[in-house]
Short mmCIF file of C-alpha atoms and ligand atoms in Angstrom, two decimals:
data_model
loop_
_atom_site.label_atom_id
_atom_site.label_comp_id
_atom_site.label_asym_id
_atom_site.label_seq_id
_atom_site.Cartn_x
_atom_site.Cartn_y
_atom_site.Cartn_z
CA MET A 2 121.95 179.25 78.95
CA GLU A 3 117.78 179.76 80.18
CA ASN A 4 119.10 179.40 83.54
CA ASN A 5 122.71 180.82 83.66
CA VAL A 6 123.94 178.75 86.00
CA VAL A 7 128.17 179.12 86.30
CA GLY A 8 129.50 176.16 85.85
CA THR A 9 133.00 175.17 87.44
CA ILE A 10 136.61 176.64 87.53
CA LEU A 11 138.03 176.39 84.10
CA PHE A 12 140.98 178.53 85.53
CA THR A 13 142.05 179.47 88.61
CA GLU A 14 143.46 183.28 89.48
CA GLU A 15 146.45 181.51 90.32
CA GLN A 16 147.03 179.88 87.40
CA ILE A 17 145.89 182.59 85.32
CA GLN A 18 148.27 184.89 87.23
CA GLN A 19 151.24 182.02 86.47
CA ARG A 20 150.08 182.49 83.21
CA ALA A 21 150.74 186.08 83.09
CA LYS A 22 154.17 185.63 84.54
CA GLU A 23 155.16 183.46 82.20
CA LEU A 24 154.11 185.74 78.79
CA GLY A 25 155.20 188.90 80.32
CA LYS A 26 158.48 187.51 81.15
CA GLN A 27 158.14 186.27 77.15
CA ILE A 28 157.36 189.85 75.95
CA SER A 29 159.89 191.45 78.10
CA GLN A 30 162.47 188.89 75.85
CA ASP A 31 161.39 189.08 72.45
CA TYR A 32 161.54 192.61 72.68
CA ALA A 33 164.72 193.24 74.71
CA GLY A 34 166.31 196.20 74.03
CA GLU A 35 162.87 198.28 72.77
CA SER A 36 159.51 199.54 74.22
CA VAL A 37 155.87 198.22 73.22
CA TYR A 38 152.56 199.50 72.94
CA LEU A 39 149.63 197.58 74.52
CA VAL A 40 146.08 197.98 72.99
CA GLY A 41 143.74 196.64 75.42
CA THR A 42 140.40 196.08 73.78
CA LEU A 43 137.52 196.80 76.15
CA ARG A 44 135.98 196.18 78.50
CA GLY A 45 137.31 191.89 78.31
CA ALA A 46 140.71 192.17 78.13
CA VAL A 47 140.78 194.24 81.18
CA VAL A 48 141.65 192.13 84.21
CA TRP A 49 143.81 190.05 81.97
CA MET A 50 145.69 192.91 80.86
CA ALA A 51 146.34 194.47 84.51
CA ASP A 52 148.42 191.28 85.74
CA LEU A 53 149.98 190.73 82.19
CA MET A 54 151.61 194.68 82.35
CA LYS A 55 152.89 194.66 85.63
CA ASN A 56 155.25 191.05 84.57
CA ILE A 57 156.83 193.43 81.75
CA THR A 58 160.36 194.27 82.71
CA ILE A 59 160.42 196.73 79.34
CA ASP A 60 159.52 200.51 78.38
CA THR A 61 155.39 200.18 77.99
CA GLU A 62 152.41 202.07 76.60
CA ILE A 63 149.11 201.64 76.86
CA ASP A 64 145.92 202.46 75.43
CA PHE A 65 142.35 200.90 74.54
CA VAL A 66 140.09 200.49 71.68
CA VAL A 67 136.50 199.25 71.68
CA ALA A 68 135.61 196.96 68.70
CA SER A 69 132.94 194.82 68.50
CA SER A 70 131.05 192.27 66.90
CA TYR A 71 128.93 191.18 68.82
CA GLY A 72 125.31 192.93 70.69
CA SER A 73 124.27 192.26 74.10
CA GLY A 74 123.80 188.76 73.96
CA MET A 75 125.68 185.16 72.56
CA THR A 76 125.44 185.65 68.65
CA THR A 77 127.73 187.42 66.63
CA SER A 78 126.21 189.92 63.95
CA GLY A 79 129.91 189.40 61.58
CA VAL A 80 129.59 193.25 61.35
CA VAL A 81 132.46 194.94 63.04
CA LYS A 82 132.69 198.69 64.37
CA MET A 83 135.19 199.96 66.00
CA LYS A 84 133.45 202.64 68.48
CA LYS A 85 136.25 203.77 70.12
CA ASP A 86 139.88 204.48 68.89
CA LEU A 87 142.97 204.81 70.21
CA GLU A 88 144.03 207.67 71.91
CA GLY A 89 148.08 207.67 70.77
CA ASN A 90 150.17 207.19 67.91
CA ILE A 91 151.61 203.85 66.75
CA TYR A 92 153.70 204.90 64.17
CA GLY A 93 157.21 202.99 64.16
CA LYS A 94 155.33 201.25 67.49
CA ASN A 95 155.81 197.67 68.78
CA VAL A 96 152.04 197.06 68.81
CA ILE A 97 150.01 194.44 70.98
CA ILE A 98 146.83 193.92 70.83
CA ILE A 99 145.91 192.32 74.69
CA GLU A 100 142.37 190.00 74.24
CA ASP A 101 140.32 188.42 76.42
CA ILE A 102 139.42 185.64 74.25
CA ILE A 103 139.43 184.69 70.21
CA ASP A 104 136.29 183.31 69.18
CA THR A 105 135.72 183.30 65.57
CA GLY A 106 138.41 186.06 64.90
CA THR A 107 136.06 188.62 63.20
CA THR A 108 136.42 191.41 65.57
CA LEU A 109 140.51 190.81 65.99
CA LYS A 110 141.16 190.45 61.72
CA TYR A 111 139.28 193.42 61.82
CA LEU A 112 141.33 195.57 64.52
CA LYS A 113 144.50 194.59 63.02
CA GLU A 114 143.71 195.59 59.99
CA ARG A 115 143.27 198.66 61.18
CA LEU A 116 145.80 199.46 62.98
CA ALA A 117 148.08 197.89 60.53
CA ASP A 118 147.21 200.77 58.16
CA ARG A 119 148.77 203.45 60.75
CA ASN A 120 152.15 201.53 60.05
CA PRO A 121 153.24 200.04 63.67
CA LYS A 122 156.72 198.74 63.57
CA SER A 123 155.26 195.74 64.49
CA ILE A 124 152.30 194.18 65.57
CA ARG A 125 150.87 190.81 67.06
CA ILE A 126 148.15 189.60 69.57
CA CYS A 127 148.08 188.38 72.83
CA THR A 128 144.95 186.90 73.76
CA LEU A 129 143.84 185.32 77.43
CA LEU A 130 141.73 182.58 76.19
CA ASP A 131 142.30 181.18 72.54
CA LYS A 132 138.59 179.21 71.58
CA PRO A 133 140.50 177.80 67.97
CA SER A 134 137.32 175.20 67.10
CA ARG A 135 135.24 178.62 65.97
CA ARG A 136 137.05 180.16 63.97
CA VAL A 137 136.25 181.64 61.12
CA ALA A 138 138.46 184.73 60.11
CA ASP A 139 142.56 184.29 59.45
CA VAL A 140 143.85 185.05 62.73
CA LYS A 141 146.26 183.98 65.09
CA ALA A 142 147.70 185.18 68.17
CA GLU A 143 151.41 185.19 68.96
CA TYR A 144 150.61 185.26 72.70
CA ILE A 145 147.94 182.22 73.99
CA GLY A 146 147.11 182.32 77.90
CA PHE A 147 145.00 179.35 77.44
CA GLU A 148 143.04 177.06 75.11
CA VAL A 149 139.70 176.32 75.87
CA GLU A 150 137.06 174.25 74.04
CA ASN A 151 133.75 175.48 72.58
CA LEU A 152 132.24 176.56 75.94
CA PHE A 153 130.40 179.97 76.94
CA ILE A 154 133.27 182.03 78.84
CA VAL A 155 132.22 184.16 81.69
CA GLY A 156 135.11 185.77 84.56
CA TYR A 157 138.29 187.38 84.67
CA GLY A 158 137.06 189.68 82.63
CA LEU A 159 134.81 187.98 80.01
CA ASP A 160 130.95 188.47 80.85
CA TYR A 161 127.17 187.18 79.39
CA ASP A 162 125.68 190.25 78.55
CA GLN A 163 127.74 192.51 80.91
CA LYS A 164 127.45 190.20 83.92
CA TYR A 165 130.41 187.62 85.46
CA ARG A 166 133.14 189.94 84.74
CA ASN A 167 134.31 190.40 88.39
CA LEU A 168 134.97 186.80 88.72
CA PRO A 169 138.00 186.22 90.00
CA TYR A 170 138.54 182.52 87.94
CA ILE A 171 137.34 181.23 84.43
CA SER A 172 134.52 179.57 84.51
CA TYR A 173 131.70 178.72 81.68
CA LEU A 174 128.08 178.52 81.18
CA GLU A 175 126.06 175.63 81.87
CA GLY A 176 122.67 175.62 79.36
P1 IMP B 4 135.03 187.22 67.65
O1 IMP B 4 135.18 188.57 66.79
O2 IMP B 4 133.92 185.60 67.30
O3 IMP B 4 136.78 186.17 68.13
O4 IMP B 4 134.35 187.72 69.03
C1 IMP B 4 135.35 188.13 70.05
C2 IMP B 4 134.60 188.56 70.98
O5 IMP B 4 133.47 188.02 71.54
C3 IMP B 4 135.75 188.42 72.03
O6 IMP B 4 136.64 189.51 72.65
C4 IMP B 4 134.35 188.52 73.29
O7 IMP B 4 134.02 189.60 74.06
C5 IMP B 4 132.90 187.65 72.87
N1 IMP B 4 133.48 186.75 72.91
C6 IMP B 4 133.68 185.03 72.41
N2 IMP B 4 133.62 184.28 72.93
C7 IMP B 4 133.21 184.73 74.27
C8 IMP B 4 133.16 183.96 75.30
O8 IMP B 4 132.75 182.23 74.90
N3 IMP B 4 132.32 184.22 76.47
C9 IMP B 4 132.40 185.38 76.24
N4 IMP B 4 132.58 186.61 75.65
C10 IMP B 4 132.90 185.97 74.30
MG1 MG B 5 135.98 191.28 73.84
#
């Protein structure tokens, strides 16, 4: 990764927005007659969450957390911290955690357990990307945008050292 060259486009903005439409519709059907409380994980999930929420047609609240097991680089520290908590109360609500990518699953497993402690009515996960080959923690997303190989993904919210979040497509860094 020394040169940090961005590779070819894996998913275009149009493909991502199409998936946001499909998953937004599915979520609206799955929770028909109820409301959902979307919990976005800062900072990576914001671009995906913005696309997704516009396609949810039932009552929707949004909130954000910062839970991180990563430092500034590319390797996980394995230690998870909740650096910013929710603003609202999720007791009795249908929580959907919105994530950018599930890699080892360490961060999300921790976050899901901490939120489940607060007795929401239900709790599910919607991730833009899933990298199942890297999974260590036992955690699964009910809604998945796309599956990816074991590459270091950047763009559409995902960063390397805080760069590339603004790319309007999903790519990867070449080593
Ligand atoms: P996990 O705890 O190993 O699943 O790590 C999850 C977090 O690490 C994600 O929410 C991302 O912020 C970051 N991450 C994992 N894989 C990648 C990647 O390929 N590109 C950019 N960030 C990643
Ligand atoms: Mg993240």
